[in-house]
PDB file of C-alpha atoms in Angstrom:
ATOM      1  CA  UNK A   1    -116.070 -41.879 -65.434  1.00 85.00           C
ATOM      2  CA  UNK A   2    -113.813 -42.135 -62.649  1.00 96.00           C
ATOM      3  CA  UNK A   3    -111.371 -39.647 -62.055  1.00 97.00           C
ATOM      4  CA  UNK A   4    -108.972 -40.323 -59.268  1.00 98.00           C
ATOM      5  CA  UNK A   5    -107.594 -43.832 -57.730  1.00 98.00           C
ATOM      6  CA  UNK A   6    -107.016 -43.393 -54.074  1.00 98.00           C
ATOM      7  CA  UNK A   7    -105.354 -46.552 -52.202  1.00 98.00           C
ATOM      8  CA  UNK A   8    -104.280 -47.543 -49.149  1.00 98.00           C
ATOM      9  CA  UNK A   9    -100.914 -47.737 -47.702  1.00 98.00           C
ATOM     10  CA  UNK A  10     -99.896 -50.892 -46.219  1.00 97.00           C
ATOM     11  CA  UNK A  11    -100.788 -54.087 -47.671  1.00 97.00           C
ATOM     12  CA  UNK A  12    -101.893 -52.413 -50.944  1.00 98.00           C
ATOM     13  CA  UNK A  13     -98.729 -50.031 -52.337  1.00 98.00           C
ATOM     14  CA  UNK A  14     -96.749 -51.108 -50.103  1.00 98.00           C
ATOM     15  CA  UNK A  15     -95.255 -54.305 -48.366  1.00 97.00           C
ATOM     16  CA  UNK A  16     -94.634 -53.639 -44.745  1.00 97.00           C
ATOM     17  CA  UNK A  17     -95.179 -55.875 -42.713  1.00 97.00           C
ATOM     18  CA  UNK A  18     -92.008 -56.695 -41.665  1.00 97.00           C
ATOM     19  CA  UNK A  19     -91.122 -53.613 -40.987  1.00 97.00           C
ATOM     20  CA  UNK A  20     -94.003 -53.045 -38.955  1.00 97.00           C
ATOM     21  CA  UNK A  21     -93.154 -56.138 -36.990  1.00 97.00           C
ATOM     22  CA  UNK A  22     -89.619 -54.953 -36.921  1.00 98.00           C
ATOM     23  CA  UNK A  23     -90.119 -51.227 -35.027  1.00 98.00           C
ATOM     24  CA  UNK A  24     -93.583 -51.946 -33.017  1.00 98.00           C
ATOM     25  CA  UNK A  25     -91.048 -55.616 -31.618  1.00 98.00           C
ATOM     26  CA  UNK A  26     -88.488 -53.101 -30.802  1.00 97.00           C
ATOM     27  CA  UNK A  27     -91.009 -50.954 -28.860  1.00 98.00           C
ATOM     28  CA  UNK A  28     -92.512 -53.381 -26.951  1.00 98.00           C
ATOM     29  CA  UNK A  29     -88.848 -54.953 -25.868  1.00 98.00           C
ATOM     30  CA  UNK A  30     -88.039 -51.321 -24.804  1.00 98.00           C
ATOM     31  CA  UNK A  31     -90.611 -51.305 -22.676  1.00 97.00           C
ATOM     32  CA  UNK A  32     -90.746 -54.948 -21.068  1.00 97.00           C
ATOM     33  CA  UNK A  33     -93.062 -56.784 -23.021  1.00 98.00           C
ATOM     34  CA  UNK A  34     -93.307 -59.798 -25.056  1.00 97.00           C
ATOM     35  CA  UNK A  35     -92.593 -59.476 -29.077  1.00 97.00           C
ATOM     36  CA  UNK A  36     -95.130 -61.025 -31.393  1.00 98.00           C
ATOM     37  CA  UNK A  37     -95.070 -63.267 -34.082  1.00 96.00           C
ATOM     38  CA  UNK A  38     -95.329 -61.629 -37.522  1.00 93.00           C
ATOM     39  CA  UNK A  39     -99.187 -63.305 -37.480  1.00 92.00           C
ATOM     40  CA  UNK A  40    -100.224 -60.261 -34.845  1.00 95.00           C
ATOM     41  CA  UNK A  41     -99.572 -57.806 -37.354  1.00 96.00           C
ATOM     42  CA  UNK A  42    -101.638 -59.134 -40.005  1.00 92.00           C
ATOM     43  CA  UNK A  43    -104.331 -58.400 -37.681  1.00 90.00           C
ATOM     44  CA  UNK A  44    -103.243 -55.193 -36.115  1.00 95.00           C
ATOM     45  CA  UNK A  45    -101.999 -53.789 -39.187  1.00 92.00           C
ATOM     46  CA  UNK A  46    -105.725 -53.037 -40.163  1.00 89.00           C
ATOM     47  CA  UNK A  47    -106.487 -51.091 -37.145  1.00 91.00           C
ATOM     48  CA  UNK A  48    -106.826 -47.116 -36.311  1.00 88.00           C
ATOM     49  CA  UNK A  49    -103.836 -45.546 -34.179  1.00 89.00           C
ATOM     50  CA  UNK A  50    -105.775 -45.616 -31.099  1.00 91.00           C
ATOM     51  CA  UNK A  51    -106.688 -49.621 -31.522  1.00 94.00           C
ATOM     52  CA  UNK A  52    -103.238 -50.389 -32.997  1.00 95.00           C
ATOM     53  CA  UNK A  53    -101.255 -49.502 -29.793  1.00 97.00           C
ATOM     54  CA  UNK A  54    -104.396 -50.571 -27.337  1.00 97.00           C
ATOM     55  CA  UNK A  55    -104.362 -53.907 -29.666  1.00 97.00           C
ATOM     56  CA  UNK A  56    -100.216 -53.925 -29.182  1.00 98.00           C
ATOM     57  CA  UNK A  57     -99.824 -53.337 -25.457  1.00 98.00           C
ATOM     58  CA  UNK A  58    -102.549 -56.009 -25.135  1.00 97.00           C
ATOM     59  CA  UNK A  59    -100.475 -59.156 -27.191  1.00 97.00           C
ATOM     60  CA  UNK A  60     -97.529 -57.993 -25.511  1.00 97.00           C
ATOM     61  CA  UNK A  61     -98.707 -58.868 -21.914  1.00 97.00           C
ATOM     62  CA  UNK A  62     -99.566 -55.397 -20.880  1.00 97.00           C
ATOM     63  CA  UNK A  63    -101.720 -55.428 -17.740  1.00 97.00           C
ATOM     64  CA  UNK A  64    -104.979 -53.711 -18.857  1.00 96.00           C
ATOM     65  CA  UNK A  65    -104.699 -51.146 -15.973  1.00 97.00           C
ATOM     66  CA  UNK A  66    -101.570 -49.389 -18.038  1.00 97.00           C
ATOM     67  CA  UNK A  67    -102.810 -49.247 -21.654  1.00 97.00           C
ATOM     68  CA  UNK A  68    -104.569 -45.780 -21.506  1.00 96.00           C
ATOM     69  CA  UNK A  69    -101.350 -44.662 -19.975  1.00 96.00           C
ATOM     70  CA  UNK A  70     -98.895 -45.894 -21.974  1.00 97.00           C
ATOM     71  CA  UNK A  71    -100.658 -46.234 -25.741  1.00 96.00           C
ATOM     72  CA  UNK A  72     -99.150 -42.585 -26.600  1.00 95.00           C
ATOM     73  CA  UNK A  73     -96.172 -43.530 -25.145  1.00 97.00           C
ATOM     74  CA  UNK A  74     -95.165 -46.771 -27.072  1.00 98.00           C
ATOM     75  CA  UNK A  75     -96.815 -44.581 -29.863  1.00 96.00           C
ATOM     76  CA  UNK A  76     -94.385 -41.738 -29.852  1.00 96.00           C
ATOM     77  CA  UNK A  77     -91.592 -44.482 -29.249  1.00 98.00           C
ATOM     78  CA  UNK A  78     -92.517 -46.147 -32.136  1.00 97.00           C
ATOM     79  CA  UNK A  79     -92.478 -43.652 -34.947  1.00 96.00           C
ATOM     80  CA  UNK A  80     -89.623 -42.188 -33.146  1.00 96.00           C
ATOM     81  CA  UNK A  81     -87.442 -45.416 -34.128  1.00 97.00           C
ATOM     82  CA  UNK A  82     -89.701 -46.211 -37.557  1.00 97.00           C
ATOM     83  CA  UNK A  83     -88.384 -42.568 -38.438  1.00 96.00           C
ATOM     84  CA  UNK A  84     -84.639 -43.739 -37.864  1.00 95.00           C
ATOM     85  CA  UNK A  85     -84.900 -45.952 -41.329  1.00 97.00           C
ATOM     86  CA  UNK A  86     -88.536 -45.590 -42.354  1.00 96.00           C
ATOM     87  CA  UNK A  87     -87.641 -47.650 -45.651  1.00 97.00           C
ATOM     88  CA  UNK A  88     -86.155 -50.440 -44.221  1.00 97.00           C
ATOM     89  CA  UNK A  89     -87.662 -54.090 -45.339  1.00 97.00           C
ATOM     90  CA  UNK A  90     -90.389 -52.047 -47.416  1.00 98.00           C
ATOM     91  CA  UNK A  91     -91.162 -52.429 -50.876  1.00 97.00           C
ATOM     92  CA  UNK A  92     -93.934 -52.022 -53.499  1.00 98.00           C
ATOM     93  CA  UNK A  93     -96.207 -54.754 -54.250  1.00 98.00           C
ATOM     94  CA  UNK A  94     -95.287 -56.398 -57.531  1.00 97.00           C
ATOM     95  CA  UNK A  95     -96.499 -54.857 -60.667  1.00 97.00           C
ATOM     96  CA  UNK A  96     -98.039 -51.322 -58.499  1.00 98.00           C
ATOM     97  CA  UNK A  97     -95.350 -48.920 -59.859  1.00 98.00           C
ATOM     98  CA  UNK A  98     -96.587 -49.548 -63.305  1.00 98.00           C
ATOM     99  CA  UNK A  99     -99.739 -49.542 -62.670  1.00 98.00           C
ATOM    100  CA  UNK A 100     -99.455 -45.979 -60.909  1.00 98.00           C
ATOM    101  CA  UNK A 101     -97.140 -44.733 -63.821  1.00 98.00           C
ATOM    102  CA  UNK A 102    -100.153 -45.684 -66.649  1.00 98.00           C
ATOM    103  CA  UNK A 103    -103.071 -44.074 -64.544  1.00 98.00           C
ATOM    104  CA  UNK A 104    -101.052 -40.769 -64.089  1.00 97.00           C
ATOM    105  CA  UNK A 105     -99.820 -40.884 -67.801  1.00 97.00           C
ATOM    106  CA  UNK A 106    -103.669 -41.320 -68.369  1.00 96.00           C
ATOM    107  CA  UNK A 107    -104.008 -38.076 -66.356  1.00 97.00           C
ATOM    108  CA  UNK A 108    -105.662 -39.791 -63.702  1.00 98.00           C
ATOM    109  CA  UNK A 109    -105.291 -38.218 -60.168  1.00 98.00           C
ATOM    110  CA  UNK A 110    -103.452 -40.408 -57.485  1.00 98.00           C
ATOM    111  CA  UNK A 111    -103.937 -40.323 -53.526  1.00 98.00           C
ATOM    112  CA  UNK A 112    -103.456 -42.206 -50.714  1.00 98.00           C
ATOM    113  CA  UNK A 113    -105.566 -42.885 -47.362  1.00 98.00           C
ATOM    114  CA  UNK A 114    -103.755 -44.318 -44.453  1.00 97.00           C
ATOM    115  CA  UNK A 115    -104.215 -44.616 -40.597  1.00 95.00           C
ATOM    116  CA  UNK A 116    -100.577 -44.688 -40.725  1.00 95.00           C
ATOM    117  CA  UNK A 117     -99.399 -41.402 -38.997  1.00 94.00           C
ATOM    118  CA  UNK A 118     -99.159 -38.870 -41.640  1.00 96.00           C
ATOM    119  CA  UNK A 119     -95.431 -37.749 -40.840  1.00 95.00           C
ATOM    120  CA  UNK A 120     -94.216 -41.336 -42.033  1.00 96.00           C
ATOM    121  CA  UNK A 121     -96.794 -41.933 -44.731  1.00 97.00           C
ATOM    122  CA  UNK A 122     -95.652 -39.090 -46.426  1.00 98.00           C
ATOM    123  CA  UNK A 123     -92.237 -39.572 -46.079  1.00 98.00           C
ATOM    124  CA  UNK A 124     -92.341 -43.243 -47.433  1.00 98.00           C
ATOM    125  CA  UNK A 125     -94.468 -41.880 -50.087  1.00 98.00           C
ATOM    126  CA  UNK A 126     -92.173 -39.237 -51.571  1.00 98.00           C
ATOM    127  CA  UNK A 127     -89.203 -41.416 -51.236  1.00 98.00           C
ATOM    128  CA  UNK A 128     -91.066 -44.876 -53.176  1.00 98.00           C
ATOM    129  CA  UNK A 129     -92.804 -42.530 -55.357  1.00 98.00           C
ATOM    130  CA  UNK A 130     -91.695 -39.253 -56.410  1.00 96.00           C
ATOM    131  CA  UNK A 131     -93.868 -36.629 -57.645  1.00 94.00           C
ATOM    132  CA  UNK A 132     -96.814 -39.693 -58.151  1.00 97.00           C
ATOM    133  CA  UNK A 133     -99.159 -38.843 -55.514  1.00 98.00           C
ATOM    134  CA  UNK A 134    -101.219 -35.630 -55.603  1.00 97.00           C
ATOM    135  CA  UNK A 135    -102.159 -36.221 -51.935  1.00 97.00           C
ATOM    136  CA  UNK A 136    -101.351 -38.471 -48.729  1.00 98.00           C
ATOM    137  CA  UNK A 137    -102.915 -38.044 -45.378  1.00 97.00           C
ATOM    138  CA  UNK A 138    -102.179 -40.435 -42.641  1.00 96.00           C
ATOM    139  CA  UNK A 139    -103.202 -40.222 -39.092  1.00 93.00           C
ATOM    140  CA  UNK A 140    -103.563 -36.526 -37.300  1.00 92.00           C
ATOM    141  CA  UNK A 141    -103.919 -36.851 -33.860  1.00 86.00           C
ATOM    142  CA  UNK A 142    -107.449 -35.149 -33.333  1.00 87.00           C
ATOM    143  CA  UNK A 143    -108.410 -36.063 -36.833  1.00 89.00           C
ATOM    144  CA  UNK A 144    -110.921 -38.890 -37.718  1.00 88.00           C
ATOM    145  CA  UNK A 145    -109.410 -42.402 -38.922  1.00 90.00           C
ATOM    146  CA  UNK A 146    -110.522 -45.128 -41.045  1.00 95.00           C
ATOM    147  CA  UNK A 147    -113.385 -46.325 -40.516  1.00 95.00           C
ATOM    148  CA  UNK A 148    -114.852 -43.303 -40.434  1.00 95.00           C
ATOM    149  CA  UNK A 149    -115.908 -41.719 -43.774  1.00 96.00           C
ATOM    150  CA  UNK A 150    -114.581 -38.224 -42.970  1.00 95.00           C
ATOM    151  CA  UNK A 151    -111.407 -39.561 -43.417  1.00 94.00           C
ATOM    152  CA  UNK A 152    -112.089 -40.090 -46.786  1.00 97.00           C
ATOM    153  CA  UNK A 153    -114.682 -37.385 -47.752  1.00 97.00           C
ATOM    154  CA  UNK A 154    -112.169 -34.555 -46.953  1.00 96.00           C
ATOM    155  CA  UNK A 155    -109.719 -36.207 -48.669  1.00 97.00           C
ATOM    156  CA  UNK A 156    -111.707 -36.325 -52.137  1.00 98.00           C
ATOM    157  CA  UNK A 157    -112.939 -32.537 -51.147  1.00 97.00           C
ATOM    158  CA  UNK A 158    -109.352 -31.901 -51.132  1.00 97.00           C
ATOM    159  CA  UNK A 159    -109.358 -32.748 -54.475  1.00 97.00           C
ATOM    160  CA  UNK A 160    -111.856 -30.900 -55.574  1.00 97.00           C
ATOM    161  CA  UNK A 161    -114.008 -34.188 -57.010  1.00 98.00           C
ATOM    162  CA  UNK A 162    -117.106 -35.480 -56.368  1.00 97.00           C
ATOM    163  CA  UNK A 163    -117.163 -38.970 -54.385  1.00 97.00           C
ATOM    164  CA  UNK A 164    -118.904 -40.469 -57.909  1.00 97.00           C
ATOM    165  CA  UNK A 165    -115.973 -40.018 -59.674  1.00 98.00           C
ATOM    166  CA  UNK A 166    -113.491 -41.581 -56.876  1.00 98.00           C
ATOM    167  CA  UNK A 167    -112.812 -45.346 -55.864  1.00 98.00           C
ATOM    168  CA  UNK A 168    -110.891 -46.619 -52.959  1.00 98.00           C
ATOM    169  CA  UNK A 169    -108.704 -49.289 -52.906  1.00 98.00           C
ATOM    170  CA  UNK A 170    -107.507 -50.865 -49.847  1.00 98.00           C
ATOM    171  CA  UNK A 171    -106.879 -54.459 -48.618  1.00 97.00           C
ATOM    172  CA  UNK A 172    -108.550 -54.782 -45.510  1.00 95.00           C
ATOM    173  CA  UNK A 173    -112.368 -54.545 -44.249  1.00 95.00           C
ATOM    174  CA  UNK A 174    -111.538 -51.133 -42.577  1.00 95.00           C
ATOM    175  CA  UNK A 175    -110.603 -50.095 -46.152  1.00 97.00           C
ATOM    176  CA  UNK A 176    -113.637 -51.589 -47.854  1.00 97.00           C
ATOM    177  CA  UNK A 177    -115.889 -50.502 -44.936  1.00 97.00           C
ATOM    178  CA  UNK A 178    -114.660 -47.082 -45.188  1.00 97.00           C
ATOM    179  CA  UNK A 179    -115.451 -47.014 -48.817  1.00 98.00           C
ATOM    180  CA  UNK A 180    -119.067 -47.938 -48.542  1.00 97.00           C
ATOM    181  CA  UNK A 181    -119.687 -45.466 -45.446  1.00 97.00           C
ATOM    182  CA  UNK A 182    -118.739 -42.442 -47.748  1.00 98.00           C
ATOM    183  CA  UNK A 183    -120.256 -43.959 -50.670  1.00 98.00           C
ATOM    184  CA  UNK A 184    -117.419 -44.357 -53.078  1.00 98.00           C
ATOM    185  CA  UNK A 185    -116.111 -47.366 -55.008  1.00 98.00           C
ATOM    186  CA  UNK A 186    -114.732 -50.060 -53.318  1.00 98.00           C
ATOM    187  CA  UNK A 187    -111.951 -52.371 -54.492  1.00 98.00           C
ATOM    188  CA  UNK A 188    -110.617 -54.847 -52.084  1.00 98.00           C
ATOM    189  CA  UNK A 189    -107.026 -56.197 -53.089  1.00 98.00           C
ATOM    190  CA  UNK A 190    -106.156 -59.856 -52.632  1.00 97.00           C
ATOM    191  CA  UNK A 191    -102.460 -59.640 -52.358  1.00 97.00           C
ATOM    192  CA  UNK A 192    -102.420 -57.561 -49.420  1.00 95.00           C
ATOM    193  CA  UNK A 193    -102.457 -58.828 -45.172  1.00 93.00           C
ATOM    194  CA  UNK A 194    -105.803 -59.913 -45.318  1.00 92.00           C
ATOM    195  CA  UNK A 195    -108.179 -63.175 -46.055  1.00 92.00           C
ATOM    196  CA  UNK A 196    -109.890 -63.622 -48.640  1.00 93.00           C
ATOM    197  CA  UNK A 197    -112.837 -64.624 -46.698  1.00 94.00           C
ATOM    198  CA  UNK A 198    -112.844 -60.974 -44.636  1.00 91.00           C
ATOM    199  CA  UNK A 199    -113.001 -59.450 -47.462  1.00 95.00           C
ATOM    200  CA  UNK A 200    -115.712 -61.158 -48.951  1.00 95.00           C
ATOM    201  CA  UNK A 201    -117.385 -60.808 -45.998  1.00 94.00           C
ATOM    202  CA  UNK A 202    -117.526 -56.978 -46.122  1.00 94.00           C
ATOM    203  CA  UNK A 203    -119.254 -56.863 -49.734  1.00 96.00           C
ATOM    204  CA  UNK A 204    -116.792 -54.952 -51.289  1.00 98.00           C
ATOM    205  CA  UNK A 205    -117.797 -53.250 -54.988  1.00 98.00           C
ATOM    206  CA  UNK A 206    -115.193 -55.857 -56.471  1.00 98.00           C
ATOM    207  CA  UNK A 207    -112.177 -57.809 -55.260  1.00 98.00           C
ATOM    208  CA  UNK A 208    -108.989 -58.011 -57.278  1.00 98.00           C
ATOM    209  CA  UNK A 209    -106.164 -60.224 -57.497  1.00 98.00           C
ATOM    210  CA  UNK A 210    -103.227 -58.688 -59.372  1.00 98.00           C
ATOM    211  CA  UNK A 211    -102.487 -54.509 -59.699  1.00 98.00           C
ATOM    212  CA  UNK A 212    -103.259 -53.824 -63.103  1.00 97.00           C
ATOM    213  CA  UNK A 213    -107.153 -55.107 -62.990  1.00 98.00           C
ATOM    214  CA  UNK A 214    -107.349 -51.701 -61.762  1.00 97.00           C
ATOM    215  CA  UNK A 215    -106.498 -50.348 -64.750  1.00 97.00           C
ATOM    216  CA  UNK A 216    -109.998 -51.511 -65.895  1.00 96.00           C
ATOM    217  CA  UNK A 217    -111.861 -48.872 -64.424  1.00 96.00           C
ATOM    218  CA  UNK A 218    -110.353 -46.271 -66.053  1.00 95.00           C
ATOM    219  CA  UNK A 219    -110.241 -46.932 -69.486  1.00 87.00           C
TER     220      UNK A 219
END
């Protein structure tokens, strides 16, 4: 019997995407380069930190002899501004804040697993949904991301389960992959930034379409 639902942040709680676009547009215009179309995102959204602002500098026209020296730099530039009005264009997905309300009336435990730096993940967390969550880690600088299962594996350690009694829900093949490196449950959501086709590609445990089909696992 499963025991906890942890999810990713963007693209499966929570639409972002324009407000991705919006801050990482505003970074890359502070700094000369080109703003991309809201397309771009949809692919870097599903990256690690490290990737994201490599991946960034890159679209924008950055020659490739500055990205190691400006990544952290655009980085800190962006969450600076994000921080300014982390809420702004974001909202849930339709039909998750019920969904999250019935598993924790069902005294199911609730986390979330981001590569989303942890200072804003948490923040956006407490203000969409109070006293819901009994953990959120984002990106720690030092600290492994998604892919990598030890993202994941502490987290469930954390709470004090066993990964059989876990599944992971996320809407990208970063999430899904995740998920099968630390051997836990993997549900791919449809409604999120991805194709369909990705993530059928990455063999996910099951794919669903609509929020509450994940109230089937944990009747």
């Amino acid at each position: 019997m499963y025991k906890a639902c942890i999810f990713d942040l963007d693209g499966t709680l929570l639409n972002t995407l324009d407000t991705i676009a919006y801050y990482s547009n505003k970074a890359l215009e502070h700094f000369g380069f080109q703003k991309l179309p809201q397309e771009k995102y949809q692919v870097l959204c599903r990256l690690s930190y490290k990737e994201y602002y490599e991946t960034l500098l890159r679209f924008g026209g950055c020659p490739e002899g500055k990205i190691d020296e400006l990544r952290d730099i655009i980085g800190a530039y962006d969450q600076k501004v994000y921080m300014e009005d982390y809420l702004y264009l974001t909202r849930p997905f339709d039909g998750i804040s019920a969904v999250l309300k019935e598993l924790k009336e069902k005294g199911i435990t609730l986390a979330v697993l981001t590569n989303k730096p942890d200072h804003i993940a948490k923040n956006i967390i407490a203000s969409l949904f109070p006293d819901m969550f009994h953990l959120c880690i984002g990106h720690i600088a030092g600290n492994p991301s998604k892919p990598d299962p030890h993202s994941l594996l502490a987290l469930i350690q954390q709470l004090s389960l066993s990964k059989e009694e876990c599944l992971y829900a996320g809407d990208t093949d970063i999430d899904i992959l995740t998920a099968k490196r630390a051997e836990v449950f993997s549900i791919a959501t449809a409604w999120g930034y991805q194709t369909i086709e990705m993530l059928q590609s990455q063999n996910p445990d099951v794919i669903i379409h609509r929020p509450e089909e994940i109230l089937y696992y944990f009747r």
